[in-house]
mmCIF file of C-alpha atoms in Angstrom:
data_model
loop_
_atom_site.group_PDB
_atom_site.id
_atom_site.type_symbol
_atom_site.label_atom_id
_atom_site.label_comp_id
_atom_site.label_asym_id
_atom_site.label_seq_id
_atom_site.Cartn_x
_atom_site.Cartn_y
_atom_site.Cartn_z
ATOM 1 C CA UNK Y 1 -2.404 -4.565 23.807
ATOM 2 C CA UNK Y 2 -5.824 -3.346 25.518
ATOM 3 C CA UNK Y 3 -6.941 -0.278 24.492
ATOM 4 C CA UNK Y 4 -5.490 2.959 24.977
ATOM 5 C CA UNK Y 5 -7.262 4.780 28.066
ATOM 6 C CA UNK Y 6 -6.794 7.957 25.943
ATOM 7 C CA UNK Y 7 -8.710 7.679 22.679
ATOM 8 C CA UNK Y 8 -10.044 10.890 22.706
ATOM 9 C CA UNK Y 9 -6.326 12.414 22.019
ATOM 10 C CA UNK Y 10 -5.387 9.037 19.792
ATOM 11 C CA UNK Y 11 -8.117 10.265 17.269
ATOM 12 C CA UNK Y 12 -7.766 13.620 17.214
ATOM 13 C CA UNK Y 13 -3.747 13.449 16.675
ATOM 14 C CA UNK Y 14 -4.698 11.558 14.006
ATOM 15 C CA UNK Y 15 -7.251 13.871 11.932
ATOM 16 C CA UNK Y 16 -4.498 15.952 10.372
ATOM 17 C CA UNK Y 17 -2.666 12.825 9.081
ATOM 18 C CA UNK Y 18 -5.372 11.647 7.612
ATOM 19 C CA UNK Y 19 -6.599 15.280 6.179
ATOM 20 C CA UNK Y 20 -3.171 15.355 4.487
ATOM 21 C CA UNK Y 21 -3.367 12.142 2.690
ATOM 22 C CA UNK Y 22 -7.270 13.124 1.393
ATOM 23 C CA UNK Y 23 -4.834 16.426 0.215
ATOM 24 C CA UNK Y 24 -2.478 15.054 -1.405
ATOM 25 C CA UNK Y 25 -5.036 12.605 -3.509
ATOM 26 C CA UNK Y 26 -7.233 15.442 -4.159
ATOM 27 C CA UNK Y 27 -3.956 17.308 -5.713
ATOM 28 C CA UNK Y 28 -2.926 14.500 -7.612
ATOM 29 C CA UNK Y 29 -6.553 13.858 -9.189
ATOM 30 C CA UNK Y 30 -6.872 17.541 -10.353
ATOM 31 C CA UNK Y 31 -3.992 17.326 -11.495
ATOM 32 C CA UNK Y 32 -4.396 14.682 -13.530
ATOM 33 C CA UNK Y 33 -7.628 15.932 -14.953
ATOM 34 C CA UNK Y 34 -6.303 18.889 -16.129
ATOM 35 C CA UNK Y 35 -3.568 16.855 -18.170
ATOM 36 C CA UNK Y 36 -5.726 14.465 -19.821
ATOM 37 C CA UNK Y 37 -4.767 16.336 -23.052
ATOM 38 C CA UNK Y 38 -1.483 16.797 -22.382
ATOM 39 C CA UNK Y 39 0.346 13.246 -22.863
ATOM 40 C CA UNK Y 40 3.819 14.850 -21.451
ATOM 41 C CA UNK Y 41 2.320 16.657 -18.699
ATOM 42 C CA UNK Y 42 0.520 13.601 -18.039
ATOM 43 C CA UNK Y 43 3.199 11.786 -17.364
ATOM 44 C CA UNK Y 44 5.423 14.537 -15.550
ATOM 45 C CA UNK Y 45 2.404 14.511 -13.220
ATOM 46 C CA UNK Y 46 2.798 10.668 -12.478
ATOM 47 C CA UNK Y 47 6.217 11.134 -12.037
ATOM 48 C CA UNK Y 48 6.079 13.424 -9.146
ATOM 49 C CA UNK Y 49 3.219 11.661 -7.905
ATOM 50 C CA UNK Y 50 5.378 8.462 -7.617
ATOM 51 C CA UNK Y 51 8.705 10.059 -6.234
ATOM 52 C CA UNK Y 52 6.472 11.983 -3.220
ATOM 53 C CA UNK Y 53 4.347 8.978 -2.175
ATOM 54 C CA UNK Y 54 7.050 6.360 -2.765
ATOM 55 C CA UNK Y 55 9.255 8.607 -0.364
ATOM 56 C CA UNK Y 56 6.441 8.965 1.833
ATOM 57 C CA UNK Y 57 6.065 5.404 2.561
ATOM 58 C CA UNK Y 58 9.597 4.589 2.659
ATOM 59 C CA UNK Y 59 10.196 6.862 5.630
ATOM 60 C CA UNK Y 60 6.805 5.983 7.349
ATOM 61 C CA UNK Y 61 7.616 2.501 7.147
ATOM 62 C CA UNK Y 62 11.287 2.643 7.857
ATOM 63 C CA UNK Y 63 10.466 4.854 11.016
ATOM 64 C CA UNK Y 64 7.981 2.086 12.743
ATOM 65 C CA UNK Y 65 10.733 -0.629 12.183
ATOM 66 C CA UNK Y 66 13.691 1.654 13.524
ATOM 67 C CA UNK Y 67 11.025 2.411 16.458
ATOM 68 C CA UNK Y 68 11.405 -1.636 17.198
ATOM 69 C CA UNK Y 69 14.379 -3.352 18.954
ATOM 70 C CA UNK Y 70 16.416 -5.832 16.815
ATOM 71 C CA UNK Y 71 14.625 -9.363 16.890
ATOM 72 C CA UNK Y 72 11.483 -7.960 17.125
ATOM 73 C CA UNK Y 73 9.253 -9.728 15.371
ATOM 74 C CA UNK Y 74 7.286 -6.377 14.092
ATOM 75 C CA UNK Y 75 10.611 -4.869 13.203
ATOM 76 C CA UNK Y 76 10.821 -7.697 10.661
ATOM 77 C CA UNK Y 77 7.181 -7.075 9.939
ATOM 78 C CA UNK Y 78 7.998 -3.584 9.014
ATOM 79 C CA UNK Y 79 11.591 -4.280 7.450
ATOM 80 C CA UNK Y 80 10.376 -6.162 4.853
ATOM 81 C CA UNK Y 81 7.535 -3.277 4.134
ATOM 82 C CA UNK Y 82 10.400 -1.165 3.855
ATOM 83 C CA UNK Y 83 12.433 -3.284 1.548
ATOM 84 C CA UNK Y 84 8.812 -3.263 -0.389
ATOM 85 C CA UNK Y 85 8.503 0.491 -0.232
ATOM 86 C CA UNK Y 86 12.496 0.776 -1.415
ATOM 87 C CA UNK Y 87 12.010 -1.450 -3.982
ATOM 88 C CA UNK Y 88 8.891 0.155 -5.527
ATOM 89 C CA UNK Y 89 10.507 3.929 -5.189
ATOM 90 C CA UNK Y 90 13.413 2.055 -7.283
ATOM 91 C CA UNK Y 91 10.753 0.965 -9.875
ATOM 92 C CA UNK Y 92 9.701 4.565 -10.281
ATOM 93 C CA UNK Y 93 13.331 5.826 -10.134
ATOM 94 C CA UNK Y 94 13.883 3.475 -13.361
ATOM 95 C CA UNK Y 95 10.793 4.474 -15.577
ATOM 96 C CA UNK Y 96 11.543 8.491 -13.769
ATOM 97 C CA UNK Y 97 15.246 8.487 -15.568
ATOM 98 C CA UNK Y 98 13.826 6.538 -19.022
ATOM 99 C CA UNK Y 99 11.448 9.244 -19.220
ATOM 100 C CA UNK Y 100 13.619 12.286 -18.614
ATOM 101 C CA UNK Y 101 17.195 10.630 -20.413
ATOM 102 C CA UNK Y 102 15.174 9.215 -23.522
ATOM 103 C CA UNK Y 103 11.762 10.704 -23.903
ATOM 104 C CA UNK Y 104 10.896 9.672 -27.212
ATOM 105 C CA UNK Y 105 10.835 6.198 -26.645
ATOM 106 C CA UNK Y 106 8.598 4.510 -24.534
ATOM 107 C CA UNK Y 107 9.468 2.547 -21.496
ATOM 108 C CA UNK Y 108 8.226 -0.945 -23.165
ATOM 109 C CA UNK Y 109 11.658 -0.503 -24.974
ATOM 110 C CA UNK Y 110 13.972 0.007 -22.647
ATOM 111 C CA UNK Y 111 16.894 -2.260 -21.606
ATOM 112 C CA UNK Y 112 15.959 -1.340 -18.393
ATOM 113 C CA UNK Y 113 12.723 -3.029 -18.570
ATOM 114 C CA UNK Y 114 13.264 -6.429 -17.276
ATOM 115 C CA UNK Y 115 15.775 -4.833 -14.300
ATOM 116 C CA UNK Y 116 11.898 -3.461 -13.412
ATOM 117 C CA UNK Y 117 10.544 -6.752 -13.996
ATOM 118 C CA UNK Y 118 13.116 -8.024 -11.573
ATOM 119 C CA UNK Y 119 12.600 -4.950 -9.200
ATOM 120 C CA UNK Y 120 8.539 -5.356 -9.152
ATOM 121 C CA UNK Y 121 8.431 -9.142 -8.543
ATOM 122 C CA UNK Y 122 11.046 -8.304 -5.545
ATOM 123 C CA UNK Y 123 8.876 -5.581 -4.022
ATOM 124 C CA UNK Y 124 5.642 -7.514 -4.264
ATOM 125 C CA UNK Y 125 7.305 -10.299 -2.735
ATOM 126 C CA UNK Y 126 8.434 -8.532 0.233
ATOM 127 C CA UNK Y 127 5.321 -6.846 0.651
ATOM 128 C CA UNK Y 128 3.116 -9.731 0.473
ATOM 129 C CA UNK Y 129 5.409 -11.754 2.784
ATOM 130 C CA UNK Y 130 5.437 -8.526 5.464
ATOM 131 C CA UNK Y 131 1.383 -8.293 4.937
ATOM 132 C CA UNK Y 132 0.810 -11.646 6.233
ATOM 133 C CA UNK Y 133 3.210 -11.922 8.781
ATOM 134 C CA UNK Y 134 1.190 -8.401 9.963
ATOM 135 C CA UNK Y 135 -1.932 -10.325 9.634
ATOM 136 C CA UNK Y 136 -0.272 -12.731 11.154
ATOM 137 C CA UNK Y 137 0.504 -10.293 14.526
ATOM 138 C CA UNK Y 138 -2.750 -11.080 16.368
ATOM 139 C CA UNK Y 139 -2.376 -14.817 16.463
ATOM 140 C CA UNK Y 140 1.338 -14.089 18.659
ATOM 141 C CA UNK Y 141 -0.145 -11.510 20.911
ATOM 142 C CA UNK Y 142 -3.286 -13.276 21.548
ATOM 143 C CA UNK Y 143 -5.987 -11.062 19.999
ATOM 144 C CA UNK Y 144 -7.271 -13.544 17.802
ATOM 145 C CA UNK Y 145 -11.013 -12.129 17.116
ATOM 146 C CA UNK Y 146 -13.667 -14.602 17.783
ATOM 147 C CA UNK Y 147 -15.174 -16.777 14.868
ATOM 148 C CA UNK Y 148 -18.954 -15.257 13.995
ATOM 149 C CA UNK Y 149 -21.036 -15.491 10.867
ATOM 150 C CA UNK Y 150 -19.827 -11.300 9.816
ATOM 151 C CA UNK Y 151 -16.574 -12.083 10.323
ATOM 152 C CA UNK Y 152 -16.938 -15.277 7.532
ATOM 153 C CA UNK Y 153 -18.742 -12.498 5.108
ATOM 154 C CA UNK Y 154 -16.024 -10.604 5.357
ATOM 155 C CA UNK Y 155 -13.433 -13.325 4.461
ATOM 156 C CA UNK Y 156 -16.385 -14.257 1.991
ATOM 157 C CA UNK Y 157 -16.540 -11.017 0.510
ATOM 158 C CA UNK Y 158 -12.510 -10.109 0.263
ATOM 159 C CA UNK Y 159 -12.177 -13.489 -1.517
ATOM 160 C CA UNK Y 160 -14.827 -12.337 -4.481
ATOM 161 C CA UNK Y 161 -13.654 -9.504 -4.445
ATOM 162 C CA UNK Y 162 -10.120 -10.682 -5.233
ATOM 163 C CA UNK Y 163 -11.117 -12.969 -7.815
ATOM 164 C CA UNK Y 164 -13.407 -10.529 -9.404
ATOM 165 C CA UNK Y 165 -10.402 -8.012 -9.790
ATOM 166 C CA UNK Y 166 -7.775 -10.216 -10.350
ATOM 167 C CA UNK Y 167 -9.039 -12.861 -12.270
ATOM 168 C CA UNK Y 168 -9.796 -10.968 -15.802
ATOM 169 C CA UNK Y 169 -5.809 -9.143 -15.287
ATOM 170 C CA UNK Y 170 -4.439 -12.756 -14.249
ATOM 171 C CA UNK Y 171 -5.747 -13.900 -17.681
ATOM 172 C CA UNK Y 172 -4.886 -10.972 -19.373
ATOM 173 C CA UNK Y 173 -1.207 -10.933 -18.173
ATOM 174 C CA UNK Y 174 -0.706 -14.475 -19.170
ATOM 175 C CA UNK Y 175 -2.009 -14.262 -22.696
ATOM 176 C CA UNK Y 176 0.980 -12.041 -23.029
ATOM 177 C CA UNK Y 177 3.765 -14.548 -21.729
ATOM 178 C CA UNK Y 178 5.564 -15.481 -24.515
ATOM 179 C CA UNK Y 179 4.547 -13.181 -27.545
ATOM 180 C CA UNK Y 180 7.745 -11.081 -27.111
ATOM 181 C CA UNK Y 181 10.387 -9.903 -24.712
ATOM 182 C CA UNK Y 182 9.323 -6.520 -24.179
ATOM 183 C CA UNK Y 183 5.580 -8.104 -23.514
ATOM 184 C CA UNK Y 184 6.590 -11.286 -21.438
ATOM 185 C CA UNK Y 185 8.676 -8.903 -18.984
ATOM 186 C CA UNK Y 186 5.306 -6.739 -18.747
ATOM 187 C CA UNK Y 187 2.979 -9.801 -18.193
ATOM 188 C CA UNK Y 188 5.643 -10.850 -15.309
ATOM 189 C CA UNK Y 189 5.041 -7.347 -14.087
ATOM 190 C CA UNK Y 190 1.574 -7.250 -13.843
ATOM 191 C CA UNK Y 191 1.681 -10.910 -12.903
ATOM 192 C CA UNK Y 192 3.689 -10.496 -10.152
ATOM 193 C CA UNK Y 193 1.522 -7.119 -9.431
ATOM 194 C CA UNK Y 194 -2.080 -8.807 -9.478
ATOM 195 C CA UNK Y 195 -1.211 -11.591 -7.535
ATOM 196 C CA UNK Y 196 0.393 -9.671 -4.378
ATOM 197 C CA UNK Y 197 -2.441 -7.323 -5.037
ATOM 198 C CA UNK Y 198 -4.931 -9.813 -4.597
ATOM 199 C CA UNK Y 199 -3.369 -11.088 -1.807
ATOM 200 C CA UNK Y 200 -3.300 -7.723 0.040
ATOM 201 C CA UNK Y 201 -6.939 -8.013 -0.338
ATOM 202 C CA UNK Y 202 -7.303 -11.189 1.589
ATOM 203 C CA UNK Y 203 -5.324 -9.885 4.140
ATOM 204 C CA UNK Y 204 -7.988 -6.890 4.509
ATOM 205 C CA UNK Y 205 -10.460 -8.860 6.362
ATOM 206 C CA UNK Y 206 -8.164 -9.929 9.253
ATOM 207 C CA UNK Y 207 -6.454 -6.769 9.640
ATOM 208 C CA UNK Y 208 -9.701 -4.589 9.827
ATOM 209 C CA UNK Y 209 -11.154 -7.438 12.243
ATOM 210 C CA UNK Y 210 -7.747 -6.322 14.552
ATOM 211 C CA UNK Y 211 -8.413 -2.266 13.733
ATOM 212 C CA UNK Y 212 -12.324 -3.281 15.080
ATOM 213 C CA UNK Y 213 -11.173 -4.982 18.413
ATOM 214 C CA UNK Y 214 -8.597 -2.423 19.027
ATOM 215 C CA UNK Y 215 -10.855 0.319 18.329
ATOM 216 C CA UNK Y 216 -10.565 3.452 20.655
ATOM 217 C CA UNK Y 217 -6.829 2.738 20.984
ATOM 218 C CA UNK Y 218 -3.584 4.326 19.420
ATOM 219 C CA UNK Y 219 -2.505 0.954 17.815
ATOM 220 C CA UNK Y 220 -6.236 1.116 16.011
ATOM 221 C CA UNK Y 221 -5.541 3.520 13.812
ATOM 222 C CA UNK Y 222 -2.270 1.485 12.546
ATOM 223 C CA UNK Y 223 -4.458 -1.417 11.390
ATOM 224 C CA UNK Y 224 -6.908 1.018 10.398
ATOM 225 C CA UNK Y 225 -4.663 2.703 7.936
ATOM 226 C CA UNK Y 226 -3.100 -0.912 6.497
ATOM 227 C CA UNK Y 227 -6.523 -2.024 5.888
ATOM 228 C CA UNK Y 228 -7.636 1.404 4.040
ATOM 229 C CA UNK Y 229 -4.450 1.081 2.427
ATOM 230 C CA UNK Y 230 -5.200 -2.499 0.958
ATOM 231 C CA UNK Y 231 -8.462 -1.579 0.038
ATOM 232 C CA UNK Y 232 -7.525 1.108 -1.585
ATOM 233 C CA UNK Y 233 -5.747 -1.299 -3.950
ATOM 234 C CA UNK Y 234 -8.969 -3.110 -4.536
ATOM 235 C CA UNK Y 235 -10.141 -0.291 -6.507
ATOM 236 C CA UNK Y 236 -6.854 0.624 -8.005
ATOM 237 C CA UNK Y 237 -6.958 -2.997 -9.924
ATOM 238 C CA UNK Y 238 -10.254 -3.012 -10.815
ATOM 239 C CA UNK Y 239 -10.155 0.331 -13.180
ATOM 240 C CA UNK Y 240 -9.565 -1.415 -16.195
ATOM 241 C CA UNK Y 241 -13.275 -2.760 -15.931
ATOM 242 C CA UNK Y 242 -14.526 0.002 -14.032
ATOM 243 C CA UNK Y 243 -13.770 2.876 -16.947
ATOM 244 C CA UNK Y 244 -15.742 0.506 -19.131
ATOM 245 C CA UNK Y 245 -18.997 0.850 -16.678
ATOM 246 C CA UNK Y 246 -18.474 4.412 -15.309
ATOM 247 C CA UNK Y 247 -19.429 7.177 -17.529
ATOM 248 C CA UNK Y 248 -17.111 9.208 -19.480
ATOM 249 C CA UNK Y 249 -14.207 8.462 -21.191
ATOM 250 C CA UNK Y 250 -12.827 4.690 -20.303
ATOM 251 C CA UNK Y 251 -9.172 5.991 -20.977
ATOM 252 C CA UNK Y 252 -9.738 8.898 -19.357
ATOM 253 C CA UNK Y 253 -11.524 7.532 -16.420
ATOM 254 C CA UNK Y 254 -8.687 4.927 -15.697
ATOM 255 C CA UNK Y 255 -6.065 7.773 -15.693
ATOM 256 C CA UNK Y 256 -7.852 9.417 -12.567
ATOM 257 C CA UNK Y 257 -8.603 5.857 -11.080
ATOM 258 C CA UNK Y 258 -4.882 5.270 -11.596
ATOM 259 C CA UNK Y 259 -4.221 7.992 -8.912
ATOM 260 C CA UNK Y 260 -4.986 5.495 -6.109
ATOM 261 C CA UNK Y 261 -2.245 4.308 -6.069
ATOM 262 C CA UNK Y 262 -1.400 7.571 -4.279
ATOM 263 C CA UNK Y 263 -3.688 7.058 -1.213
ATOM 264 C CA UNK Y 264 -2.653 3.131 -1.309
ATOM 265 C CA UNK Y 265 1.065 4.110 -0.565
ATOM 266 C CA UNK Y 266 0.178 7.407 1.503
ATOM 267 C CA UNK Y 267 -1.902 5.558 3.833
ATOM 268 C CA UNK Y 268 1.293 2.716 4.408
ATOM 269 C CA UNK Y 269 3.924 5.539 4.812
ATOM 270 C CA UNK Y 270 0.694 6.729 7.772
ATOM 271 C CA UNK Y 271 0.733 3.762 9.172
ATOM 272 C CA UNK Y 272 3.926 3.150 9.899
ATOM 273 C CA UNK Y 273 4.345 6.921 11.256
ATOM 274 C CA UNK Y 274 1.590 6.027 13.635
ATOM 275 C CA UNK Y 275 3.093 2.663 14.705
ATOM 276 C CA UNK Y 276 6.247 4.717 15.472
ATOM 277 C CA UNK Y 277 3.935 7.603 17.914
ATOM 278 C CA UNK Y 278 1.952 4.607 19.210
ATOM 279 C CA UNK Y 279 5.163 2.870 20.425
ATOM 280 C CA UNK Y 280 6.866 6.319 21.666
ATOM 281 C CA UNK Y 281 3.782 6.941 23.680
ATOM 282 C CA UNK Y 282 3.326 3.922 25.226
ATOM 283 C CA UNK Y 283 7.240 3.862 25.866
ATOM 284 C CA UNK Y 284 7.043 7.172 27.569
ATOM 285 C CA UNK Y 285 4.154 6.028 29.739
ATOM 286 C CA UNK Y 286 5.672 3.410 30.733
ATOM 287 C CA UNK Y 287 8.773 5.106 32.000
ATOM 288 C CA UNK Y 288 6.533 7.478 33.630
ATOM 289 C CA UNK Y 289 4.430 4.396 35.124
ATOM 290 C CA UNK Y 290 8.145 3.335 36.562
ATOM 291 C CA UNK Y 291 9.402 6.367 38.129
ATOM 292 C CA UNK Y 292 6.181 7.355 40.047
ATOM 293 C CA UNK Y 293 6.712 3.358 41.264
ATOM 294 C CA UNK Y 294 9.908 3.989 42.679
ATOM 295 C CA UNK Y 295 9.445 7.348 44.127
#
């Protein structure tokens, strides 16, 4: 897994990816500015928000575990970020059809809320299990970077900032267990949430420690976009606190920070299209490499 001879043409088939992602977040923030006043429109906005992104990574991430043989370990890697991906495009599907079949009652009181509950534990689960067996990947192919005192800031500095952003929703989310039904199935929600989100954060250090030794190559810009994408989420969390310090409105301010969440799963769908053209390329190389070898 050296790096690609041709990083020149890795990066640059990359820049309209990546333009397209910055697109589609731009979109979805105007969009939600100019519905801050419009509670209805608001929400029509997340909804297609949700369905596009949540397809987006389905297919990204179903394409680089197709792209593997069965047994591979990376094709269970990417699997289970499927099964993640599937399960989280089912968790907008439910709230999509509450909100279009019964629109005058909120979501909260749904039957369907704890088949969410169960759906949202199930995707973070699957999603936090793939993440570390990805983080996991450089151990098994022998790129374990080398110990060093910026490499322990960075661990030091994931780890803060996953308590600092988790701890406060941890807290909150458990205040709520018990009070009701409708509330303990959304404290298991954002229970389950907080604590796969927090590990995702972890798991940024060692995967942009790979995307920096792999640098130059086609397989960078995978790890690349997996670490953007979990720190993407590190900002996501945190917008409770940060509408309270930002200026402007702290409801308002949250809505727009809420539209992370389209670059966190945007950048995952990326990075599994790009595991998919890294593979292909090296594939067709190597077939290449093996006919001019026998001729």
């Amino acid at each position: 897994m050296s790096p690609s001879p041709s990083p020149g043409r890795a990066s640059g088939s990359v820049v309209p990816w990546l333009g397209a992602v910055a697109v589609l977040q731009c979109v979805h923030l105007a969009a939600v500015a100019t519905s801050l006043q419009d509670a209805h429109r608001l929400s029509l906005v997340g909804d297609v928000a949700g369905w596009t992104v949540g397809l987006l990574a389905v297919l990204g991430t179903l394409a680089a575990a197709l792209s593997f043989a069965p047994g591979d370990y990376l094709r269970r890697v990417w699997g289970l970020l499927t099964v993640g991906a599937g399960l989280s495009l089912l968790s907008t599907a439910l709230r999509s059809y509450w909100m279009h079949a019964v629109p005058d009652v909120p979501f909260v009181a749904s039957p369907l809320l704890p088949v969410r509950m169960v759906v949202v534990v199930l995707a973070n689960v699957s999603t936090t299990f793939a993440l570390v067996m990805l983080a996991r990947t450089y151990q098994r192919s022998g790129l374990q970077p080398p110990s060093s005192p910026r490499a322990t800031l960075l661990w030091a500095v994931a780890a803060v900032s996953a308590l600092v952003v988790g701890g406060p929703a941890l807290v909150t989310a458990m205040g709520h267990l018990g009070k009701d039904f409708a509330s303990t199935c959304t404290a298991v929600i954002g229970l389950a949430s907080t604590l796969a989100d927090m590990t995702t954060i972890l798991l940024v250090a060692p995967i942009l420690r790979v995307a920096y030794m792999l640098r130059g190559g086609r397989l960078a810009w995978v790890w690349w976009a997996m670490g953007v994408s979990g720190a993407v989420w590190l900002f996501y969390d945190a917008r409770e606190w940060l509408g309270m310090v930002l200026p402007g409105n702290p409801t308002e301010t949250v809505e727009l920070l809420r539209t992370l969440r389209t670059s966190g799963l945007a950048m995952l769908g990326l990075a599994g299209w790009l595991q998919r053209s890294a593979l292909a390329v090296t594939q067709r190389e190597s077939r290449a490499g093996a006919a001019v070898s026998l001729s």
